[in-house]
Structures are given as structure tokens and as C-alpha cells.
């Protein structure tokens, strides 16, 4: 499988979320990926022979490219796909511009849509507002219902920040009971460091200085409370991506969540101008791998090999000595930070330990149940919710 995380309008967005790691408004006004770059990217990823090939469209806000851009993208995929090759499209949006036409297009072309929504209105609008300060919750909910009405596959993407981190049960019930979401993803709001042991980042990355970042330990408590809600839902098949990934990993499958993978090799980022980077959180000149419009994809992938393996070589010593290294793998390098003594640590360490201290036993029990299910039916894949 090959994944291209594509940013057709770069960092340009119609919201100014306080926790965004991009600096808002730095992208060129109105700029959209050139069709020459779009064609070169599509041709190269499809010609590489991988199957499936996933084009994951993000931003900024990808709807700013306009529907016609994506009609052209789908048309190119249809022209260039090899016989027997599977192609999929994913689309991450804040929902502000989603109307009937967008919903129809995304549904009819079988896009998997990730819609950002941080819970009920007071929690969502605490961080997710327009440049003028207008709330965005109602627009996100309207987009959710438009997409669901057309039977578009849509997941709820929730950032865990200072406003919602103590209300996991309320967030879970809102997304599942009020919206009817069956697939949930939760992303911690941790400000990236100015630099790390071998993984330097541009600084700052647009995280608002006033807040929204998580207090130490809050994400671990949020995950634990969320897990208890999830486990209690025995009558429904609700997918929380992180929990599903952990259960499958403990059952013997490769880890799917890139944060907990041993290497950083899950996707390549293609920016608006065709520049390629090894990760969404490391889009800087230091980590630029080349241009998809001017260089062979094979050459670009070779350049990504060093970045891929550095996670294992350069993870903090505290991670190497941790009892949960088998699961965490040092987490994402964007969370590596130096403490007051100058010792490099993983910023989510306390949170992950707290969560696994409380929930690993149940996760392993669920993994054993999945293994038993596989023995009875080898075709079974993802665990169907809590067992």
C-alpha cells in the first residue's frame, strides 16, 4: 500500500483553530496545485505498482481547491490506474464549505471523509473559529448530516485539547449518540518542540501561546475515561481507531497507528508546489525530499529511508528503558522534548503509561478474543468494537 498525503492548497484555511500547528495565512492567496503537478503526482504514484494507492487530501482546508480540482484528480486516476490496481481517496475537512454539491461528489466518488469535530458546541468552538472569531460547530454538524444523508463514509476526527480533555464521556456520547458516528479518531494537542534529537522542527509551528495545549497527564486520563466508555458499549460496534489498532497489534498484527510504529514510513506528503516531505509534522526545508514534478518517485523514496529509520536510532534513552516500549516505540518524534535537566523525553510518556497501566490488561483480553475469532474464521480482520 502507498499513501500520498496531498495538500493542494498548502496551509491555506478558512478557520483559525487555536491549536493548529501551521501558521495560518502563510499560503499564497487563492493558490491551488497546478494541474501539471497533479498529473505528475498521480502518474508517479500509480506507476509505482502499489495496490492500493491512497490519495489523502488535506490542508489547510482542501475544499478551498474547489470541486473541479477533485473532478480532475479523479479523472486522472481513472485514466492512469493499472488493471487490477486499487485506488482510494480520503478527504479531511472542517466542513465549513460542504454543501449539497460537495456531499454528492464525495459520496458518488466513494471518498472516505474525516470531519473535524471536537464534541458539543461549547467544546468545539472553544478552539475552532474563523479568522473573525465566528464559531464553526454548526457548519461542521451541517456538513456531517449532508454527508451522512448521501451515505458517504465519514469519520469523526476529534482533537483533545484543554477545553474537552476532562469530558471524555460527554464527547464520546455526543459523537456516537447525537451524531451517530461509528468511527472515531482522537488526536492529542501537544505543542511540538523547537527541535529534538535529530528531528528538528521549524519554530514556532503556530500553536497559540495562550493555551489549548493539554496539561501533563490529561491525555492519559482522557484516553482511560474514553476506553471505559468504549468497553461499556457492548451492544454497538463503535470503532475508536487507537483502541482498534492496539487490540490488533496485541493480537499479532502490524501496528497501524504511525505514532506507535517502529519506523516513520506510513506516507509521503506532497505540498501544493509538488515538494515532497517524509511526514506532515516535518514539512521544513531540512526535510524536503525533492519535487514529485521533477524527480522519480523511486529516488524520493530512497531519500526518505534515512528519516524512516531515525526513530529507532535516536529515540530518547528514557523510551529505550520503558516497560511499554513494545507498544509505544517512543511515540512520534514530534513529541520528543528536553526536560528542565536537559534530558530528552517523550512529551506524552506520563499519559501513555497512565493509560496502559489502567487498560493494557483489558486490551490484551480483547486481543485474545480476537485471536480466537480468527482461528474460527481466518477471514476476520478488524475487531468489531469491544468484546
C-alpha positions as a printed Julia matrix, in Angstrom:
387×3 Matrix{Float64}:
   0.0     0.0     0.0
   1.19    3.53   -0.81
  -0.26    6.71    0.68
   0.2    10.23   -0.67
  -0.89   12.87    1.81
  -1.66   15.71   -0.59
  -2.07   19.39    0.33
  -3.47   21.03   -2.83
  -3.81   24.46   -1.2
  -0.88   24.11    1.18
  -1.62   25.55    4.62
  -4.4    27.86    3.42
  -7.53   27.55    5.58
 -10.85   29.27    6.26
 -10.57   28.68   10.01
  -8.01   29.81   12.56
  -8.04   26.93   15.02
  -6.02   27.93   18.05
  -4.16   24.61   18.22
  -3.19   24.36   14.54
   0.5    23.57   14.07
   0.59   25.53   10.8
   0.89   29.3    10.89
  -2.46   30.44    9.45
  -2.47   32.56    6.35
   1.08   31.93    5.16
  -0.06   30.19    1.97
  -0.42   32.24   -1.2
  -3.95   33.62   -1.51
  -6.02   31.59   -3.94
  -3.13   29.3    -4.91
  -4.06   25.74   -5.88
  -1.86   22.86   -7.0
  -1.01   23.22  -10.67
  -2.58   20.58  -12.93
   0.9    19.65  -14.19
   1.92   18.81  -10.61
  -1.35   16.95  -10.04
  -0.83   14.82  -13.14
   2.82   14.09  -12.34
   1.95   13.06   -8.78
  -0.94   10.83   -9.87
   1.06    9.2   -12.64
   4.09    8.51  -10.44
   2.21    7.02   -7.51
   0.09    4.82   -9.77
   3.02    3.8   -11.98
   4.95    2.54   -8.94
   2.68   -0.51   -8.97
   1.48   -0.37   -5.35
  -2.03   -1.52   -4.57
  -3.95    0.03   -3.06
  -2.8     3.59   -3.63
  -4.45    6.08   -1.26
  -4.62    9.77   -2.05
  -5.36   11.53    1.25
  -6.37   15.15    0.6
  -5.68   17.55    3.45
  -4.65   21.13    4.14
  -5.09   23.68    5.42
  -8.63   23.16    4.17
  -8.78   21.05    0.98
 -12.25   22.23   -0.1
 -10.63   25.57   -0.95
  -9.26   23.9    -4.1
 -12.81   23.62   -5.43
 -14.78   20.63   -6.71
 -13.43   20.94  -10.25
  -9.91   20.27   -8.98
 -11.03   16.95   -7.49
 -13.04   16.06  -10.55
  -9.79   16.42  -12.48
  -7.95   14.34   -9.87
 -10.48   11.51  -10.05
 -10.4    11.67  -13.85
  -6.61   11.29  -13.86
  -6.83    8.34  -11.51
  -9.3     6.62  -13.81
  -7.04    7.25  -16.81
  -3.79    6.13  -15.19
  -4.8     3.26  -12.91
  -3.3    -0.07  -13.96
  -5.51   -3.14  -14.45
  -6.29   -4.7   -11.08
  -4.85   -1.77   -9.16
  -6.98   -0.42   -6.31
  -7.2     3.34   -5.73
  -8.86    5.11   -2.81
  -9.37    8.72   -1.81
  -9.59   10.19    1.68
 -10.55   13.76    2.5
 -10.03   15.65    5.76
 -12.18   18.76    6.18
 -13.52   21.22    8.71
 -16.87   21.05    6.89
 -17.42   24.8     6.52
 -17.79   24.7     2.72
 -19.53   21.34    2.45
 -22.88   21.78    0.69
 -25.15   19.52   -1.36
 -22.81   19.57   -4.37
 -19.75   18.66   -2.29
 -21.6    15.92   -0.43
 -22.87   14.41   -3.68
 -19.41   14.5    -5.27
 -17.64   12.94   -2.28
 -20.27   10.25   -1.87
 -20.56    9.33   -5.55
 -16.77    9.02   -5.85
 -16.52    7.0    -2.63
 -14.24    9.36   -0.73
 -13.63    8.46    2.9
 -14.22   11.76    4.7
 -12.7    12.72    8.03
 -14.7    15.57    9.54
 -13.12   17.58   12.35
 -15.45   17.98   15.3
 -14.29   18.3    18.9
 -17.55   17.44   20.66
 -20.55   19.57   21.65
 -20.66   23.21   20.56
 -19.03   24.71   23.65
 -16.05   22.35   23.41
 -15.68   22.53   19.64
 -15.99   26.31   19.41
 -13.51   26.86   22.22
 -10.73   26.36   19.66
 -12.23   26.02   16.2
 -13.23   29.5    14.98
 -12.88   31.63   11.87
 -10.33   34.41   11.45
 -13.04   36.8    12.63
 -13.83   34.7    15.69
 -17.05   33.12   14.41
 -17.85   29.62   15.76
 -17.74   26.67   13.35
 -19.65   23.93   15.19
 -22.96   24.43   13.37
 -21.2    24.28    9.99
 -19.43   21.05   10.94
 -22.69   19.43   12.1
 -24.47   20.57    8.93
 -21.69   19.0     6.86
 -21.93   15.8     8.88
 -25.65   15.4     8.15
 -25.28   16.3     4.46
 -22.58   13.63    4.05
 -24.48   11.0     6.0
 -27.68   11.74    4.04
 -25.85   10.68    0.88
 -24.37    7.62    2.62
 -20.85    8.99    2.38
 -18.41    7.15    4.63
 -17.46    9.75    7.23
 -15.32    9.52   10.37
 -15.29   11.96   13.27
 -11.86   13.49   13.98
 -11.57   14.98   17.46
  -8.6    16.93   18.79
  -8.15   16.5    22.54
  -7.27   19.92   24.0
  -7.62   21.85   27.24
 -11.35   22.51   26.78
 -12.52   18.92   26.27
  -9.82   16.81   27.96
 -11.8    16.36   31.2
 -15.06   15.48   29.43
 -14.26   12.27   27.55
 -17.58   10.62   28.32
 -19.56   13.64   27.16
 -17.53   13.89   23.94
 -17.93   10.15   23.25
 -21.69   10.2    23.85
 -22.13   13.31   21.71
 -20.26   11.84   18.75
 -21.92    8.42   18.97
 -25.42    9.2    20.3
 -26.09   12.68   18.91
 -24.26   12.39   15.58
 -24.39    8.61   15.17
 -20.67    8.35   14.43
 -19.37    4.78   14.21
 -15.69    5.59   13.54
 -13.79    7.96   15.81
 -10.23    9.27   15.88
  -8.73   11.29   18.72
  -5.59   13.42   18.31
  -3.71   14.94   21.27
  -2.94   18.66   21.18
   0.7    18.84   22.21
   2.82   21.79   21.08
   5.76   20.49   19.05
   9.25   21.26   20.36
  11.51   23.79   18.68
  13.92   20.94   17.98
  14.65   17.4    19.03
  17.39   14.82   18.99
  17.92   14.67   15.24
  14.37   15.65   14.34
  14.5    19.44   14.29
  11.28   21.28   13.54
  10.6    24.84   12.41
   9.74   27.0    15.41
   7.19   28.08   16.28
   4.59   25.98   14.48
   1.58   28.17   15.06
   0.34   26.67   18.34
  -1.39   29.52   20.13
   0.64   30.75   23.07
  -2.5    31.31   25.15
  -3.49   27.72   25.53
  -5.43   24.78   24.11
  -2.44   22.55   24.77
  -3.03   19.65   27.13
  -1.88   19.75   30.75
   0.59   16.97   31.54
  -1.3    13.72   32.18
  -4.63   14.99   30.84
  -4.48   12.97   27.62
  -3.84    9.76   29.55
  -6.84   10.35   31.77
  -8.94   11.27   28.72
  -7.96    8.02   26.98
  -8.7     5.97   30.09
 -12.15    7.51   30.55
 -12.82    7.13   26.83
 -11.76    3.48   26.92
 -14.15    2.76   29.78
 -17.0     4.28   27.77
 -15.98    2.26   24.71
 -15.77   -1.02   26.59
 -19.19   -0.41   28.13
 -20.75   -0.15   24.66
 -21.14   -3.9    24.2
 -24.35   -3.61   22.22
 -22.82   -1.42   19.49
 -19.86   -1.75   17.17
 -18.09    1.58   17.63
 -14.57    1.92   16.24
 -12.09    4.1    18.12
  -9.07    3.91   15.85
  -6.39    3.93   18.53
  -8.09    1.19   20.55
  -8.72   -0.94   17.45
  -5.09   -0.53   16.42
  -3.82   -1.55   19.87
  -6.06   -4.61   20.02
  -4.94   -5.76   16.59
  -1.29   -5.16   17.47
  -1.56   -7.16   20.69
  -3.28   -9.9    18.66
  -0.23  -10.13   16.4
  -0.89   -7.72   13.53
   1.47   -4.89   12.49
   0.8    -1.59   14.24
  -1.31    0.67   12.03
  -1.09    3.89   14.05
   2.04    5.67   12.83
   2.61    7.25   16.25
   3.31    3.78   17.69
   5.1     2.25   14.73
   8.77    1.35   14.99
   9.61    3.39   11.89
   8.28    6.57   10.27
   7.23    5.22    6.88
   3.47    5.46    6.6
   3.14    8.15    3.92
   4.75   10.88    1.87
   3.48   14.47    1.98
   3.04   16.27   -1.36
   2.69   20.03   -0.95
   0.92   22.4    -3.34
   4.06   23.13   -5.38
   4.99   19.45   -5.69
   7.57   19.45   -2.88
   7.67   16.13   -1.03
   8.33   15.61    2.68
   8.5    12.46    4.81
   5.82   13.5     7.33
   3.12   16.09    7.86
   4.82   17.31   11.04
   8.23   17.71    9.41
   7.46   20.0     6.49
  10.62   22.09    6.51
  13.46   22.76    4.1
  15.69   20.47    6.16
  13.39   17.51    5.48
  12.42   18.28    1.87
  12.96   15.16   -0.26
  12.53   16.72   -3.69
   9.76   17.51   -6.15
   7.25   15.0    -7.46
   7.07   17.01  -10.69
  10.8    16.83  -11.4
  12.16   13.66   -9.76
  11.32    9.96   -9.94
   9.27    8.66   -7.02
  11.83    5.89   -6.54
  14.52    8.48   -5.92
  12.3    10.38   -3.48
  11.52    7.2    -1.56
  15.22    6.42   -1.29
  15.72    9.84    0.25
  13.04    9.08    2.83
  14.85    5.95    4.07
  17.09    7.85    6.49
  14.14    9.65    8.05
  12.2     6.39    8.31
  14.83    4.63   10.41
  15.99    7.51   12.62
  13.13    6.98   15.06
  14.65    3.71   16.25
  18.21    5.03   16.29
  17.56    8.32   18.03
  14.68    7.76   20.44
  15.34    9.11   23.96
  17.06    6.81   26.44
  14.04    7.08   28.74
  11.99    5.44   25.98
  14.53    2.65   25.49
  14.26    1.76   29.18
  10.44    1.95   29.35
   8.3    -1.13   30.11
   5.89   -0.04   27.38
   8.45    0.35   24.59
   6.96   -2.71   22.85
   3.75   -0.73   22.28
   4.76    2.93   22.28
   8.08    2.66   20.38
   8.95    6.13   21.68
   5.8     7.63   20.13
   6.04   10.29   17.42
   9.35   12.21   17.26
   7.39   15.48   17.2
   6.69   14.82   20.9
  10.35   14.44   21.91
  11.27   17.29   24.23
  14.06   18.16   26.65
  13.07   18.47   30.32
  14.45   21.06   32.75
  17.58   18.95   33.25
  18.22   18.73   29.52
  17.17   15.07   29.34
  15.21   14.14   26.22
  11.83   12.58   26.93
   8.62   11.83   25.1
   6.06   14.51   26.0
   3.18   12.01   26.18
   5.11    9.5    28.3
   3.16   10.01   31.51
  -0.12    9.93   29.6
   0.63    6.7    27.73
   1.89    4.98   30.88
  -1.22    6.05   32.8
  -3.49    4.74   30.07
  -1.66    1.43   29.63
  -1.35    0.89   33.39
  -5.13    1.01   33.58
  -6.15   -0.54   30.27
  -3.45   -2.91   28.98
  -4.95   -5.92   30.74
  -8.34   -5.39   29.11
  -6.72   -4.69   25.74
  -4.82   -7.99   25.96
  -8.01   -9.81   26.94
  -9.72   -8.36   23.88
  -6.74   -9.32   21.72
  -7.01  -12.94   22.88
 -10.7   -12.9    21.97
  -9.83  -11.6    18.51
  -7.22  -14.34   18.06
  -9.84  -16.94   18.99
 -12.21  -15.4    16.45
  -9.5   -15.56   13.79
  -8.96  -19.25   14.48
 -12.67  -19.87   13.94
 -12.89  -17.56   10.92
  -9.49  -16.69    9.36
 -11.13  -14.07    7.15
 -11.98  -11.86   10.12
  -9.93   -8.64   10.16
 -10.64   -5.62   12.34
 -12.11   -6.29   15.79
 -15.82   -5.36   15.63
 -15.81   -2.99   18.59
 -15.3    -4.0    22.22
 -15.65   -7.65   23.19
